[in-house]
Each structure stands twice: as C-alpha cells, then as structure tokens.
Short mmCIF file of C-alpha atoms in Angstrom, two decimals:
data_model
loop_
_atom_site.label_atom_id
_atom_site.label_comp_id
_atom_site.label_asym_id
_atom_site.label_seq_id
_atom_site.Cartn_x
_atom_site.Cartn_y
_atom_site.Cartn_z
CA UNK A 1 0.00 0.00 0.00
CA UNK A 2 0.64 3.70 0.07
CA UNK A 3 3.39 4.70 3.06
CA UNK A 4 2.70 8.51 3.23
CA UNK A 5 5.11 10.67 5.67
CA UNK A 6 3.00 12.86 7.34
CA UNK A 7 5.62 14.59 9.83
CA UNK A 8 9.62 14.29 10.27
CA UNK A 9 12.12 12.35 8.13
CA UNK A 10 11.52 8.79 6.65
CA UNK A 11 14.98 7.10 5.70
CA UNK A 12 15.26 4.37 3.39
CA UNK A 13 18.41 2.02 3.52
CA UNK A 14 17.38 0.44 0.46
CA UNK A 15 15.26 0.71 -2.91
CA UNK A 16 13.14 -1.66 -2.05
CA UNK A 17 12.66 -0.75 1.93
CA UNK A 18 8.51 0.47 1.37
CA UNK A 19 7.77 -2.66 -1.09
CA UNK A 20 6.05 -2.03 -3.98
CA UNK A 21 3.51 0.70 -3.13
CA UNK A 22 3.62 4.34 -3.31
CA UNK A 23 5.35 7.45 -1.05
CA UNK A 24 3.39 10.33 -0.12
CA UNK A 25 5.76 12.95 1.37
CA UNK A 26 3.54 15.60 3.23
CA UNK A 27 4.18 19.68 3.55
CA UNK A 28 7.04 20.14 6.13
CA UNK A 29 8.35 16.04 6.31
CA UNK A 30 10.98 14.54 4.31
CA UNK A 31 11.76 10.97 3.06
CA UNK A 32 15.66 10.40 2.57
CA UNK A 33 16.85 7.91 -0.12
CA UNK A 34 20.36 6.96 1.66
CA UNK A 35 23.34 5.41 0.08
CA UNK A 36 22.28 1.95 -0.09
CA UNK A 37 18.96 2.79 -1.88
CA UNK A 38 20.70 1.24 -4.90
CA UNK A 39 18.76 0.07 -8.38
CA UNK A 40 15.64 0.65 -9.64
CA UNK A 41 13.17 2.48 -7.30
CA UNK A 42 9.80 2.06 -9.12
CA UNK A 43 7.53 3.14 -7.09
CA UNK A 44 5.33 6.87 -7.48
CA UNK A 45 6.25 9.73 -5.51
CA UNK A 46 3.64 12.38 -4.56
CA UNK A 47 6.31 15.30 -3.22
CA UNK A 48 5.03 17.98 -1.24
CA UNK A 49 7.72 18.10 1.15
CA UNK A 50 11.84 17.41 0.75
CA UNK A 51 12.85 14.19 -1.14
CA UNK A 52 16.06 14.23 -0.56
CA UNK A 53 18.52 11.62 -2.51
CA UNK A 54 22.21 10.55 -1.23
CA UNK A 55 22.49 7.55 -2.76
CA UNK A 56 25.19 6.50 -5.46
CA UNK A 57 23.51 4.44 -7.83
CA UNK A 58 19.74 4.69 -8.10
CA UNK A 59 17.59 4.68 -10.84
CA UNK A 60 14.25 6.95 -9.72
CA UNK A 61 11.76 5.25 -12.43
CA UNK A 62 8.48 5.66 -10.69
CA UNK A 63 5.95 8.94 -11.37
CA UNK A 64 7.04 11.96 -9.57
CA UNK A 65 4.20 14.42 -8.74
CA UNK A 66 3.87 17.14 -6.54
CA UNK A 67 5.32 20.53 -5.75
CA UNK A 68 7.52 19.58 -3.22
CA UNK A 69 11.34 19.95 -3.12
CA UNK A 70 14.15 17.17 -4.56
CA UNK A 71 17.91 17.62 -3.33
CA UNK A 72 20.51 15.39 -4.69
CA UNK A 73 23.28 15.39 -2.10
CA UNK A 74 26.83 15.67 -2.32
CA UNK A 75 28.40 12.34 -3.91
CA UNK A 76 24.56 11.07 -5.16
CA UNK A 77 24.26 9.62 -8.44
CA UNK A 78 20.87 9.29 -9.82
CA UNK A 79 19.30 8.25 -13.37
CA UNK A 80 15.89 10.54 -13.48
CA UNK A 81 14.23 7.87 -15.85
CA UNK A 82 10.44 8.52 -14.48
CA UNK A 83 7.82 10.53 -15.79
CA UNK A 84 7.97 13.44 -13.75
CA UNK A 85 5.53 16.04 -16.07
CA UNK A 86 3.23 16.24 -13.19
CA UNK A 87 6.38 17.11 -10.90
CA UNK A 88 6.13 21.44 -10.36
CA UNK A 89 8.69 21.02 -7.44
CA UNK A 90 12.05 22.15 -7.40
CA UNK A 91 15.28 20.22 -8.35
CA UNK A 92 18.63 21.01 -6.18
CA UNK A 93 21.62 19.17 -7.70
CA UNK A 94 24.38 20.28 -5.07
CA UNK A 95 28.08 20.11 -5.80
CA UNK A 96 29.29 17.04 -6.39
CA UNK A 97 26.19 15.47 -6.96
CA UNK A 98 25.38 14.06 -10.96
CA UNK A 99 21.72 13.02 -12.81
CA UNK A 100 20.93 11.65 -16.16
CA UNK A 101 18.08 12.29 -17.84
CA UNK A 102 16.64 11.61 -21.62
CA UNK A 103 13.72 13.60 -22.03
CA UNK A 104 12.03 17.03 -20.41
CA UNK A 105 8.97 15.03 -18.63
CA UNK A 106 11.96 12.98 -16.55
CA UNK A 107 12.04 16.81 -14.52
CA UNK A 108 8.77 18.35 -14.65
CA UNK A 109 8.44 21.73 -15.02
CA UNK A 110 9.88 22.97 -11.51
CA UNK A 111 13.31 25.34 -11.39
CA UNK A 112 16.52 23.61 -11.08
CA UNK A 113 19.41 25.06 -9.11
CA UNK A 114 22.84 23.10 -10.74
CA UNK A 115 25.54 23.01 -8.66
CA UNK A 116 26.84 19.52 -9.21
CA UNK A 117 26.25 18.01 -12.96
CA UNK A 118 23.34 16.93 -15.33
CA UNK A 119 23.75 14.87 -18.07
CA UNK A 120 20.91 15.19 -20.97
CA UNK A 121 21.17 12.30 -23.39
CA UNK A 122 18.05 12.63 -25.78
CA UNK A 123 17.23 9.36 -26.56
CA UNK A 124 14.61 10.46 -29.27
CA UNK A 125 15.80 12.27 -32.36
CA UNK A 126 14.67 16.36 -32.89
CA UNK A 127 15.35 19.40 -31.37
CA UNK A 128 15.14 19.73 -27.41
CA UNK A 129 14.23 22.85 -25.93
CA UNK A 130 15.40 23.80 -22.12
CA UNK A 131 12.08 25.73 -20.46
CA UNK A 132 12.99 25.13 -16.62
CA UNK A 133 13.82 27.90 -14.96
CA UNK A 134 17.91 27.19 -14.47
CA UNK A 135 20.66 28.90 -11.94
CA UNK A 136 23.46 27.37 -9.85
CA UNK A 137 27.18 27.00 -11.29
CA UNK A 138 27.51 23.07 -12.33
CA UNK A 139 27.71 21.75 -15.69
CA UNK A 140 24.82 20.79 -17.89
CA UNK A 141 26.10 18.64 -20.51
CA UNK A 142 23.68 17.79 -23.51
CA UNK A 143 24.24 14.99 -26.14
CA UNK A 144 21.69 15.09 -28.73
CA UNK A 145 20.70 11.98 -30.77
CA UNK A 146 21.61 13.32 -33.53
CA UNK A 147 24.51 16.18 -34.95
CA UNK A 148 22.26 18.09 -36.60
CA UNK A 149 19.61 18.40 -34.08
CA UNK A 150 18.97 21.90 -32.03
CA UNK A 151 19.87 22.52 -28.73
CA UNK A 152 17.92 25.98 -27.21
CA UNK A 153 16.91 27.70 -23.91
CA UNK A 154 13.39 29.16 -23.63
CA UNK A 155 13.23 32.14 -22.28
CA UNK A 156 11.61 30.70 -19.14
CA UNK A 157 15.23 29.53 -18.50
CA UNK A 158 16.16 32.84 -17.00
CA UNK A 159 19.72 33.85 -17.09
CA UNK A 160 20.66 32.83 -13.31
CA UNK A 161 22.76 30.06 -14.65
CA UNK A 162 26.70 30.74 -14.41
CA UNK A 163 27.83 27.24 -15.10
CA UNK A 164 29.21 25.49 -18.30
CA UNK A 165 27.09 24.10 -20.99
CA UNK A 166 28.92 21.19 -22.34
CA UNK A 167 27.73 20.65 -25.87
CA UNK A 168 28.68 17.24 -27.20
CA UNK A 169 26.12 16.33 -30.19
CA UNK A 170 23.56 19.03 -31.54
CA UNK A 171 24.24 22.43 -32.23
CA UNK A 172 23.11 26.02 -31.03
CA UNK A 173 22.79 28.92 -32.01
CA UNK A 174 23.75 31.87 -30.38
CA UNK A 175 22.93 34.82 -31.12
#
C-alpha cells in the first residue's frame, strides 16, 4: 500500500525498503533515499515536502508528482528515468552530486538550481528545448541523438545560470 510521511524524516536504507507501493511525502516532512537505496526504485512519488537523494547508484523510475522539493546530495548519483511532467517542485543538484536524464517530462516543469552536474542524453531524435527555470554553477552537458539536431533555452530559462554548458552532439545557435 501507500506509506505517506505525514511529519519528520523517513529514511530508506534500500530501494526496495517500502515494497512495492507508493510514497506520499507531506508539507514540512521529508523521506531520505540513503546510500544503499541502490537500483531501480519504481515506485510513485507524490512530493510535497523534501525528497532528498544521497544515494550512489539509483535509478528513480516511478511517477514523480507534486510541488515539493528534490535535493541530490553531495556524492549522489541518480538516473531521473520517471515521468515526472506532473512534478512542479524544485530540483537542487548540489556540488558534487550528478543526474541523467533523456527527455524534459523525466524533470517536470519545476526550477533547477545546478551546482553539481546533469547529463541530458536525448534518446529520441529532434530538437530539445530547455524551459525550466535554471541557476546554480555546475555543468549541464547535452548529447543530442543526432549532430544536426537543435539545442535551445526558452526564455523561461532565465539567465541565473553561471555554469558550463557542455555541448557534445547538436548544435546552437547563439545569437
């Protein structure tokens, strides 16, 4: 069934610690994926509170809803391979921290604050647009599926980014 944190901090040793149901993180509680939450953690994720990820090799491929807050701690490695497009909440990737994602709906539409590293590998061929609201001072790297396809930010991007954009495959135009 559903385990919903209503108050405080839930912390799970392991992917698999709540079975197969779903986690329902409440206003002002957290739920903490530590360290040994390793693999694929399929289950949903209704986040209106602080998810908060430390572990080094987790795959987060369960919905993410909510408007909640998601940290990704120092040394946490994370493949965002969920459909998150009903996630508004916020995204803090803190130094030292790295994600991989393939598509916009693995992030929602929240801001993300990039202080650690984000690597976008578009799975699908065609032109990606960046419409998150962005800031921090990581590195967002982007490899296209294809040479020739377009890398852009909207202008719901903002300009409070001061990282590096690490282009490998696409192009952009500046200007």
């Amino acid at each position: 069934g559903l385990t919903t944190v209503e108050a405080g901090k839930l912390e799970l040793g392991t992917s698999g610690a709540i079975g197969s149901g779903g986690l329902a993180i409440q206003s002002g509680a957290s739920a903490d994926l530590l360290a040994g939450a390793t693999g694929a953690f399929s289950n949903g994720i209704a986040n209106a509170g602080d998810l908060n990820i430390s572990s080094t090799s987790l795959i987060l491929a369960g919905a993410l809803t909510g408007g909640g807050k998601a940290t990704l701690l120092s040394g946490a490695s994370v493949q965002l391979a969920g459909n998150a497009a009903g996630y508004a909440g916020a995204w803090d990737i803190k130094t030292g921290a790295h994600a991989d994602m393939s598509a916009a709906s693995n992030l929602g539409t929240g801001a993300v604050n990039l202080d650690g590293t984000l690597d976008l590998a578009a799975t699908a061929s065609g032109d990606y647009t960046w419409s998150n609201a962005l800031t921090g001072k990581g590195t967002l790297k982007v490899d296209l599926d294809a040479a020739n396809d377009e890398f852009d930010f909207a202008a719901t991007t903002g300009t409070g980014f001061r990282g590096t954009l690490d282009l490998n495959r696409g192009l952009m135009e500046l200007g």
